[in-house]
Amino acid sequence: MNILYIHQYFVTPQEPGATRSYWISKELVKRGHHVTVITGNSESKHEPGRFDRDGIDVIYINNFYNNSQTKLQKVWSFVKFIFQSISVAAKEKDVDLVYATSTPLTIGAVALALRALKGWRYVFEVRDLWPEFPIQVGAVTNPILIWLLRKFEKRIYKRSEHVVALSPGMQEGVIKTGTPVEKTSMIPNMSKPDIFYPHEMNQDIVKQFDLDLTKFNVIHFGMLAVANGLDYIVKAAIELKKRGDNCIQFLFMGEGAMLPMLEEMVKDNDLHNVRFLGNYKVGIVAEVTNCCDASITSFKNLPILATNSPNKLFDSLSAGKPIIVNSAGWTKDMVEKDNCGFYVDPEKPEMLAVKLLEYKDNKPQLQKWGENARKLSVEVYDKAKLSAQVADVLETTYSKLKK
């Protein structure tokens, strides 16, 4: 089977960013399929062109995108990618199936266009519920535009052969548009237990980042985006300072639109318990996480964000770290049901401070949470198992099309 994979933000493990598409592509290649990925080149800094990436045929389009861009710049990047990728994809031959992954929702326009122009059927992957996400965060407010985007979303699902959603909430959102439940699958983000795992601390990493191992280090890694509501963590740090605590420290790894504001908050409040370590590839992030005591996954208090399937959470499970979440959705249910961490109210940063003070010296509880997290990552969310599930969906879909 020749699969055309459309993903604007494709990266390999040698680059910062989410690698779900890489692992799915590798599984498909392992099964004997040919995978061609069409992607942008902005974050990966690749030259435009066609390259072999570990057996994956990757076409990089010259399209700049960065989370720190203005809303208008982002929209332009999305729209530009539609026309660029359609033009490039249309030159491909013998495509058996298209796998189009959002975000953004505009990727659906590429899939629809290729179906109309070339007759290529597609499976659509929902990583965020667009347009509901930009609507709830206030990025889209025009009622006519909202109506058009929702009609567009519904059409993407209707014309697809199958829809893969990354969380139960996303799957429910797809079904609410009128998509038959049997046409959907829920395959969440993946843990990487062979990359993130408990092991002896790398002393070179400790020195490189000047990590203070006498402190209780809580890490947040990945995109520092508006949706993450990371001022919540800094406000908890302010609360800890007020309480006279100097043992708990927050570490941020990553980049994004929120970084300047967070740095300003830290400076204005003269905080010494918050550090920004920069943006690094996954291997370095894994080593730093291994040196930390807990991991936090933060989001703004918006209903749509409770459906998220955040990479950092699944990587933290693999690392065997106690998990802290502040989103009252399925991730809250996970950490409580599987006893691998705790939930804090997204409107009460003081709750995070109090909980950390309560548990930082409770070694048995922290160890139990970490062990349960690691077990969950291996038994349920391992990238090998979930990549295989996606490959099964694509193979089954193609088999039905051939009948």
GROMACS .gro file of C-alpha atoms in nm:
model
  403
    1MET     CA    1   0.000   0.000   0.000
    2ASN     CA    2   0.123   0.349  -0.090
    3ILE     CA    3   0.019   0.593   0.183
    4LEU     CA    4   0.031   0.970   0.150
    5TYR     CA    5   0.062   1.118   0.499
    6ILE     CA    6  -0.028   1.487   0.535
    7HIS     CA    7   0.104   1.646   0.855
    8GLN     CA    8   0.214   2.010   0.869
    9TYR     CA    9   0.435   1.958   1.177
   10PHE     CA   10   0.609   1.623   1.114
   11VAL     CA   11   0.932   1.575   1.312
   12THR     CA   12   1.170   1.288   1.385
   13PRO     CA   13   1.306   1.194   1.730
   14GLN     CA   14   1.619   1.395   1.648
   15GLU     CA   15   1.413   1.717   1.656
   16PRO     CA   16   1.201   1.894   1.919
   17GLY     CA   17   0.831   1.829   1.886
   18ALA     CA   18   0.566   1.557   1.885
   19THR     CA   19   0.677   1.238   1.706
   20ARG     CA   20   0.347   1.045   1.681
   21SER     CA   21   0.345   1.063   1.298
   22TYR     CA   22   0.704   0.938   1.286
   23TRP     CA   23   0.625   0.626   1.489
   24ILE     CA   24   0.309   0.551   1.290
   25SER     CA   25   0.504   0.589   0.967
   26LYS     CA   26   0.777   0.359   1.095
   27GLU     CA   27   0.519   0.092   1.183
   28LEU     CA   28   0.368   0.116   0.835
   29VAL     CA   29   0.712   0.090   0.673
   30LYS     CA   30   0.789  -0.211   0.892
   31ARG     CA   31   0.477  -0.377   0.755
   32GLY     CA   32   0.600  -0.330   0.398
   33HIS     CA   33   0.401  -0.019   0.305
   34HIS     CA   34   0.549   0.286   0.136
   35VAL     CA   35   0.489   0.612   0.324
   36THR     CA   36   0.528   0.959   0.176
   37VAL     CA   37   0.492   1.246   0.424
   38ILE     CA   38   0.418   1.601   0.313
   39THR     CA   39   0.509   1.856   0.580
   40GLY     CA   40   0.632   2.208   0.646
   41ASN     CA   41   0.996   2.279   0.717
   42SER     CA   42   0.984   2.573   0.959
   43GLU     CA   43   1.037   2.414   1.300
   44SER     CA   44   1.270   2.141   1.175
   45LYS     CA   45   1.483   2.391   0.980
   46HIS     CA   46   1.510   2.149   0.686
   47GLU     CA   47   1.576   2.263   0.334
   48PRO     CA   48   1.274   2.226   0.107
   49GLY     CA   49   1.287   1.902  -0.090
   50ARG     CA   50   1.250   1.527  -0.071
   51PHE     CA   51   1.452   1.327   0.181
   52ASP     CA   52   1.466   0.976   0.326
   53ARG     CA   53   1.405   0.985   0.701
   54ASP     CA   54   1.469   0.635   0.839
   55GLY     CA   55   1.287   0.473   0.549
   56ILE     CA   56   1.010   0.735   0.538
   57ASP     CA   57   0.985   0.943   0.220
   58VAL     CA   58   0.949   1.301   0.351
   59ILE     CA   59   0.874   1.603   0.133
   60TYR     CA   60   0.948   1.933   0.308
   61ILE     CA   61   0.755   2.236   0.185
   62ASN     CA   62   0.896   2.584   0.243
   63ASN     CA   63   0.629   2.699   0.488
   64PHE     CA   64   0.718   2.884   0.807
   65TYR     CA   65   0.513   2.825   1.121
   66ASN     CA   66   0.589   2.904   1.483
   67ASN     CA   67   0.368   2.908   1.792
   68SER     CA   68   0.488   3.262   1.865
   69GLN     CA   69   0.346   3.401   1.541
   70THR     CA   70   0.052   3.640   1.540
   71LYS     CA   71  -0.295   3.503   1.467
   72LEU     CA   72  -0.284   3.647   1.115
   73GLN     CA   73   0.059   3.493   1.047
   74LYS     CA   74  -0.064   3.153   1.163
   75VAL     CA   75  -0.375   3.171   0.943
   76TRP     CA   76  -0.156   3.262   0.647
   77SER     CA   77   0.072   2.966   0.717
   78PHE     CA   78  -0.227   2.731   0.734
   79VAL     CA   79  -0.383   2.862   0.412
   80LYS     CA   80  -0.051   2.865   0.228
   81PHE     CA   81   0.014   2.505   0.329
   82ILE     CA   82  -0.321   2.398   0.178
   83PHE     CA   83  -0.225   2.514  -0.170
   84GLN     CA   84   0.140   2.410  -0.142
   85SER     CA   85   0.063   2.057  -0.026
   86ILE     CA   86  -0.215   2.004  -0.281
   87SER     CA   87   0.024   2.109  -0.559
   88VAL     CA   88   0.299   1.877  -0.434
   89ALA     CA   89   0.069   1.586  -0.354
   90ALA     CA   90  -0.103   1.595  -0.694
   91LYS     CA   91   0.229   1.501  -0.856
   92GLU     CA   92   0.248   1.174  -0.660
   93LYS     CA   93   0.152   0.853  -0.837
   94ASP     CA   94  -0.027   0.533  -0.733
   95VAL     CA   95  -0.150   0.663  -0.397
   96ASP     CA   96  -0.372   0.404  -0.231
   97LEU     CA   97  -0.481   0.599   0.076
   98VAL     CA   98  -0.431   0.942   0.230
   99TYR     CA   99  -0.383   0.984   0.604
  100ALA     CA  100  -0.445   1.348   0.697
  101THR     CA  101  -0.377   1.463   1.052
  102SER     CA  102  -0.486   1.786   1.217
  103THR     CA  103  -0.413   2.032   1.364
  104PRO     CA  104  -0.499   2.258   1.198
  105LEU     CA  105  -0.843   2.172   1.057
  106THR     CA  106  -0.727   2.318   0.726
  107ILE     CA  107  -0.544   1.990   0.663
  108GLY     CA  108  -0.893   1.857   0.593
  109ALA     CA  109  -0.911   2.091   0.292
  110VAL     CA  110  -0.608   1.913   0.149
  111ALA     CA  111  -0.771   1.573   0.195
  112LEU     CA  112  -1.099   1.692   0.042
  113ALA     CA  113  -0.922   1.849  -0.256
  114LEU     CA  114  -0.715   1.537  -0.326
  115ARG     CA  115  -1.028   1.325  -0.312
  116ALA     CA  116  -1.199   1.555  -0.563
  117LEU     CA  117  -0.897   1.599  -0.794
  118LYS     CA  118  -0.738   1.254  -0.780
  119GLY     CA  119  -1.008   1.029  -0.636
  120TRP     CA  120  -0.786   0.939  -0.339
  121ARG     CA  121  -0.981   0.827  -0.032
  122TYR     CA  122  -0.863   0.943   0.308
  123VAL     CA  123  -0.864   0.870   0.680
  124PHE     CA  124  -0.869   1.180   0.900
  125GLU     CA  125  -0.695   1.207   1.238
  126VAL     CA  126  -0.827   1.454   1.495
  127ARG     CA  127  -0.557   1.583   1.731
  128ASP     CA  128  -0.765   1.878   1.852
  129LEU     CA  129  -1.133   1.952   1.810
  130TRP     CA  130  -1.115   2.232   1.558
  131PRO     CA  131  -1.294   2.468   1.516
  132GLU     CA  132  -1.421   2.429   1.874
  133PHE     CA  133  -1.075   2.494   2.017
  134PRO     CA  134  -1.014   2.837   1.853
  135ILE     CA  135  -1.377   2.930   1.925
  136GLN     CA  136  -1.344   2.862   2.298
  137VAL     CA  137  -1.007   3.036   2.331
  138GLY     CA  138  -1.155   3.341   2.157
  139ALA     CA  139  -0.944   3.323   1.841
  140VAL     CA  140  -1.257   3.295   1.623
  141THR     CA  141  -1.556   3.512   1.721
  142ASN     CA  142  -1.740   3.596   1.399
  143PRO     CA  143  -2.071   3.397   1.403
  144ILE     CA  144  -2.076   3.352   1.026
  145LEU     CA  145  -1.718   3.223   1.025
  146ILE     CA  146  -1.798   2.989   1.315
  147TRP     CA  147  -2.097   2.850   1.121
  148LEU     CA  148  -1.884   2.799   0.810
  149LEU     CA  149  -1.604   2.629   1.002
  150ARG     CA  150  -1.845   2.388   1.170
  151LYS     CA  151  -1.998   2.302   0.832
  152PHE     CA  152  -1.647   2.248   0.698
  153GLU     CA  153  -1.557   2.023   0.993
  154LYS     CA  154  -1.868   1.813   0.938
  155ARG     CA  155  -1.790   1.774   0.568
  156ILE     CA  156  -1.436   1.656   0.641
  157TYR     CA  157  -1.567   1.379   0.866
  158LYS     CA  158  -1.851   1.287   0.628
  159ARG     CA  159  -1.623   1.249   0.325
  160SER     CA  160  -1.358   1.051   0.514
  161GLU     CA  161  -1.347   0.672   0.518
  162HIS     CA  162  -1.268   0.671   0.889
  163VAL     CA  163  -1.183   0.917   1.168
  164VAL     CA  164  -0.916   0.854   1.432
  165ALA     CA  165  -0.954   1.064   1.749
  166LEU     CA  166  -0.685   1.105   2.014
  167SER     CA  167  -0.908   1.105   2.323
  168PRO     CA  168  -1.255   0.993   2.433
  169GLY     CA  169  -1.368   1.356   2.437
  170MET     CA  170  -1.245   1.413   2.082
  171GLN     CA  171  -1.423   1.099   1.966
  172GLU     CA  172  -1.744   1.221   2.130
  173GLY     CA  173  -1.701   1.557   1.956
  174VAL     CA  174  -1.668   1.387   1.618
  175ILE     CA  175  -1.976   1.170   1.681
  176LYS     CA  176  -2.179   1.477   1.783
  177THR     CA  177  -2.137   1.613   1.429
  178GLY     CA  178  -2.341   1.318   1.302
  179THR     CA  179  -2.049   1.086   1.227
  180PRO     CA  180  -2.146   0.720   1.289
  181VAL     CA  181  -1.966   0.578   1.592
  182GLU     CA  182  -1.852   0.274   1.391
  183LYS     CA  183  -1.670   0.511   1.157
  184THR     CA  184  -1.450   0.634   1.443
  185SER     CA  185  -1.164   0.497   1.651
  186MET     CA  186  -1.006   0.636   1.967
  187ILE     CA  187  -0.628   0.590   1.960
  188PRO     CA  188  -0.462   0.826   2.211
  189ASN     CA  189  -0.119   0.979   2.209
  190MET     CA  190   0.167   0.743   2.278
  191SER     CA  191   0.419   0.681   2.549
  192LYS     CA  192   0.779   0.609   2.458
  193PRO     CA  193   0.897   0.364   2.727
  194ASP     CA  194   1.224   0.296   2.544
  195ILE     CA  195   1.316   0.667   2.539
  196PHE     CA  196   1.162   0.791   2.865
  197TYR     CA  197   1.236   0.542   3.142
  198PRO     CA  198   1.362   0.539   3.503
  199HIS     CA  199   1.741   0.497   3.520
  200GLU     CA  200   2.047   0.632   3.693
  201MET     CA  201   2.074   1.008   3.652
  202ASN     CA  202   2.303   1.131   3.376
  203GLN     CA  203   2.557   1.345   3.558
  204ASP     CA  204   2.657   1.523   3.238
  205ILE     CA  205   2.294   1.638   3.204
  206VAL     CA  206   2.291   1.747   3.568
  207LYS     CA  207   2.599   1.959   3.503
  208GLN     CA  208   2.483   2.089   3.164
  209PHE     CA  209   2.158   2.226   3.309
  210ASP     CA  210   2.295   2.300   3.655
  211LEU     CA  211   2.017   2.095   3.815
  212ASP     CA  212   1.985   2.126   4.191
  213LEU     CA  213   1.902   1.773   4.302
  214THR     CA  214   1.855   1.881   4.662
  215LYS     CA  215   1.527   2.042   4.555
  216PHE     CA  216   1.195   1.877   4.465
  217ASN     CA  217   1.198   1.942   4.089
  218VAL     CA  218   0.868   1.955   3.899
  219ILE     CA  219   0.902   1.965   3.520
  220HIS     CA  220   0.674   2.093   3.246
  221PHE     CA  221   0.806   2.018   2.898
  222GLY     CA  222   0.672   2.075   2.549
  223MET     CA  223   0.497   2.372   2.392
  224LEU     CA  224   0.464   2.684   2.607
  225ALA     CA  225   0.141   2.787   2.435
  226VAL     CA  226  -0.146   3.009   2.545
  227ALA     CA  227  -0.369   2.702   2.576
  228ASN     CA  228  -0.139   2.560   2.843
  229GLY     CA  229  -0.218   2.841   3.087
  230LEU     CA  230   0.131   2.820   3.233
  231ASP     CA  231   0.089   3.133   3.443
  232TYR     CA  232  -0.092   2.887   3.673
  233ILE     CA  233   0.241   2.721   3.754
  234VAL     CA  234   0.420   3.051   3.810
  235LYS     CA  235   0.139   3.163   4.042
  236ALA     CA  236   0.192   2.842   4.240
  237ALA     CA  237   0.562   2.932   4.261
  238ILE     CA  238   0.464   3.275   4.396
  239GLU     CA  239   0.246   3.104   4.656
  240LEU     CA  240   0.534   2.879   4.762
  241LYS     CA  241   0.755   3.186   4.801
  242LYS     CA  242   0.492   3.347   5.024
  243ARG     CA  243   0.488   3.033   5.238
  244GLY     CA  244   0.863   3.048   5.279
  245ASP     CA  245   0.935   2.729   5.083
  246ASN     CA  246   1.267   2.707   4.903
  247CYS     CA  247   1.268   2.331   4.840
  248ILE     CA  248   1.029   2.305   4.544
  249GLN     CA  249   1.141   2.418   4.200
  250PHE     CA  250   0.960   2.432   3.864
  251LEU     CA  251   1.151   2.360   3.543
  252PHE     CA  252   1.022   2.450   3.197
  253MET     CA  253   1.160   2.288   2.880
  254GLY     CA  254   1.028   2.408   2.547
  255GLU     CA  255   0.934   2.725   2.366
  256GLY     CA  256   0.619   2.908   2.259
  257ALA     CA  257   0.414   3.223   2.273
  258MET     CA  258   0.385   3.222   2.653
  259LEU     CA  259   0.760   3.225   2.723
  260PRO     CA  260   0.818   3.606   2.731
  261MET     CA  261   0.520   3.660   2.960
  262LEU     CA  262   0.629   3.380   3.194
  263GLU     CA  263   0.982   3.517   3.211
  264GLU     CA  264   0.843   3.861   3.292
  265MET     CA  265   0.627   3.716   3.572
  266VAL     CA  266   0.929   3.543   3.721
  267LYS     CA  267   1.136   3.862   3.702
  268ASP     CA  268   0.863   4.087   3.843
  269ASN     CA  269   0.810   3.856   4.141
  270ASP     CA  270   1.181   3.793   4.198
  271LEU     CA  271   1.130   3.417   4.187
  272HIS     CA  272   1.420   3.180   4.234
  273ASN     CA  273   1.209   2.863   4.217
  274VAL     CA  274   1.131   2.876   3.843
  275ARG     CA  275   1.379   2.803   3.563
  276PHE     CA  276   1.354   2.800   3.183
  277LEU     CA  277   1.591   2.545   3.032
  278GLY     CA  278   1.525   2.593   2.660
  279ASN     CA  279   1.397   2.376   2.374
  280TYR     CA  280   1.566   2.041   2.306
  281LYS     CA  281   1.516   1.719   2.117
  282VAL     CA  282   1.333   1.435   2.286
  283GLY     CA  283   1.643   1.248   2.407
  284ILE     CA  284   1.766   1.545   2.611
  285VAL     CA  285   1.416   1.611   2.747
  286ALA     CA  286   1.397   1.248   2.857
  287GLU     CA  287   1.726   1.275   3.047
  288VAL     CA  288   1.623   1.595   3.225
  289THR     CA  289   1.283   1.447   3.312
  290ASN     CA  290   1.460   1.145   3.461
  291CYS     CA  291   1.637   1.383   3.702
  292CYS     CA  292   1.307   1.536   3.821
  293ASP     CA  293   1.068   1.428   4.096
  294ALA     CA  294   0.732   1.490   3.927
  295SER     CA  295   0.582   1.611   3.600
  296ILE     CA  296   0.296   1.855   3.548
  297THR     CA  297   0.062   1.886   3.250
  298SER     CA  298  -0.118   2.221   3.253
  299PHE     CA  299  -0.405   2.367   3.050
  300LYS     CA  300  -0.630   2.671   3.069
  301ASN     CA  301  -0.968   2.606   3.227
  302LEU     CA  302  -1.171   2.562   2.908
  303PRO     CA  303  -1.406   2.267   2.844
  304ILE     CA  304  -1.255   2.191   2.504
  305LEU     CA  305  -0.907   2.151   2.656
  306ALA     CA  306  -1.035   1.872   2.880
  307THR     CA  307  -1.042   1.657   2.564
  308ASN     CA  308  -0.668   1.698   2.501
  309SER     CA  309  -0.430   1.407   2.459
  310PRO     CA  310  -0.099   1.571   2.557
  311ASN     CA  311   0.230   1.410   2.454
  312LYS     CA  312   0.405   1.531   2.769
  313LEU     CA  313   0.169   1.335   2.990
  314PHE     CA  314   0.236   1.004   2.814
  315ASP     CA  315   0.611   1.063   2.809
  316SER     CA  316   0.595   1.142   3.181
  317LEU     CA  317   0.415   0.814   3.240
  318SER     CA  318   0.701   0.634   3.064
  319ALA     CA  319   0.954   0.820   3.277
  320GLY     CA  320   0.788   0.673   3.585
  321LYS     CA  321   0.713   1.012   3.738
  322PRO     CA  322   0.415   1.113   3.953
  323ILE     CA  323   0.173   1.294   3.723
  324ILE     CA  324   0.006   1.626   3.809
  325VAL     CA  325  -0.285   1.743   3.591
  326ASN     CA  326  -0.515   2.044   3.618
  327SER     CA  327  -0.764   1.953   3.344
  328ALA     CA  328  -1.093   1.806   3.464
  329GLY     CA  329  -1.128   1.563   3.175
  330TRP     CA  330  -1.015   1.214   3.092
  331THR     CA  331  -0.658   1.280   3.212
  332LYS     CA  332  -0.795   1.354   3.560
  333ASP     CA  333  -0.986   1.027   3.547
  334MET     CA  334  -0.669   0.850   3.440
  335VAL     CA  335  -0.441   0.971   3.718
  336GLU     CA  336  -0.706   0.904   3.982
  337LYS     CA  337  -0.829   0.567   3.852
  338ASP     CA  338  -0.481   0.433   3.787
  339ASN     CA  339  -0.333   0.597   4.098
  340CYS     CA  340  -0.038   0.758   3.925
  341GLY     CA  341  -0.060   1.117   4.051
  342PHE     CA  342  -0.306   1.386   4.148
  343TYR     CA  343  -0.539   1.654   4.010
  344VAL     CA  344  -0.536   2.023   4.103
  345ASP     CA  345  -0.800   2.286   4.034
  346PRO     CA  346  -0.696   2.504   3.733
  347GLU     CA  347  -0.843   2.810   3.906
  348LYS     CA  348  -0.653   2.754   4.232
  349PRO     CA  349  -0.275   2.768   4.193
  350GLU     CA  350  -0.249   2.770   4.571
  351MET     CA  351  -0.387   2.413   4.559
  352LEU     CA  352  -0.084   2.306   4.358
  353ALA     CA  353   0.147   2.467   4.613
  354VAL     CA  354  -0.031   2.297   4.905
  355LYS     CA  355  -0.035   1.955   4.738
  356LEU     CA  356   0.335   1.974   4.657
  357LEU     CA  357   0.418   2.071   5.014
  358GLU     CA  358   0.204   1.779   5.132
  359TYR     CA  359   0.364   1.513   4.912
  360LYS     CA  360   0.724   1.624   4.848
  361ASP     CA  361   0.860   1.424   5.141
  362ASN     CA  362   0.619   1.131   5.111
  363LYS     CA  363   0.861   0.895   4.941
  364PRO     CA  364   0.638   0.582   4.955
  365GLN     CA  365   0.347   0.763   4.788
  366LEU     CA  366   0.567   0.923   4.523
  367GLN     CA  367   0.729   0.588   4.448
  368LYS     CA  368   0.392   0.415   4.415
  369TRP     CA  369   0.262   0.683   4.177
  370GLY     CA  370   0.578   0.654   3.968
  371GLU     CA  371   0.559   0.275   3.949
  372ASN     CA  372   0.193   0.287   3.845
  373ALA     CA  373   0.272   0.551   3.582
  374ARG     CA  374   0.546   0.339   3.428
  375LYS     CA  375   0.324   0.030   3.428
  376LEU     CA  376   0.044   0.220   3.253
  377SER     CA  377   0.280   0.349   2.984
  378VAL     CA  378   0.407   0.000   2.904
  379GLU     CA  379   0.083  -0.194   2.925
  380VAL     CA  380  -0.162   0.055   2.769
  381TYR     CA  381   0.003   0.348   2.591
  382ASP     CA  382   0.325   0.208   2.443
  383LYS     CA  383   0.392   0.364   2.101
  384ALA     CA  384   0.447   0.019   1.948
  385LYS     CA  385   0.097  -0.094   2.047
  386LEU     CA  386  -0.082   0.226   1.947
  387SER     CA  387   0.109   0.269   1.619
  388ALA     CA  388   0.001  -0.085   1.536
  389GLN     CA  389  -0.361   0.011   1.607
  390VAL     CA  390  -0.341   0.303   1.363
  391ALA     CA  391  -0.178   0.079   1.102
  392ASP     CA  392  -0.458  -0.175   1.151
  393VAL     CA  393  -0.719   0.097   1.087
  394LEU     CA  394  -0.547   0.202   0.764
  395GLU     CA  395  -0.506  -0.156   0.643
  396THR     CA  396  -0.867  -0.241   0.723
  397THR     CA  397  -0.990   0.073   0.550
  398TYR     CA  398  -0.789  -0.005   0.238
  399SER     CA  399  -0.912  -0.364   0.234
  400LYS     CA  400  -1.273  -0.242   0.235
  401LEU     CA  401  -1.202  -0.001  -0.048
  402LYS     CA  402  -1.065  -0.280  -0.266
  403LYS     CA  403  -1.382  -0.490  -0.235
   0.00000   0.00000   0.00000
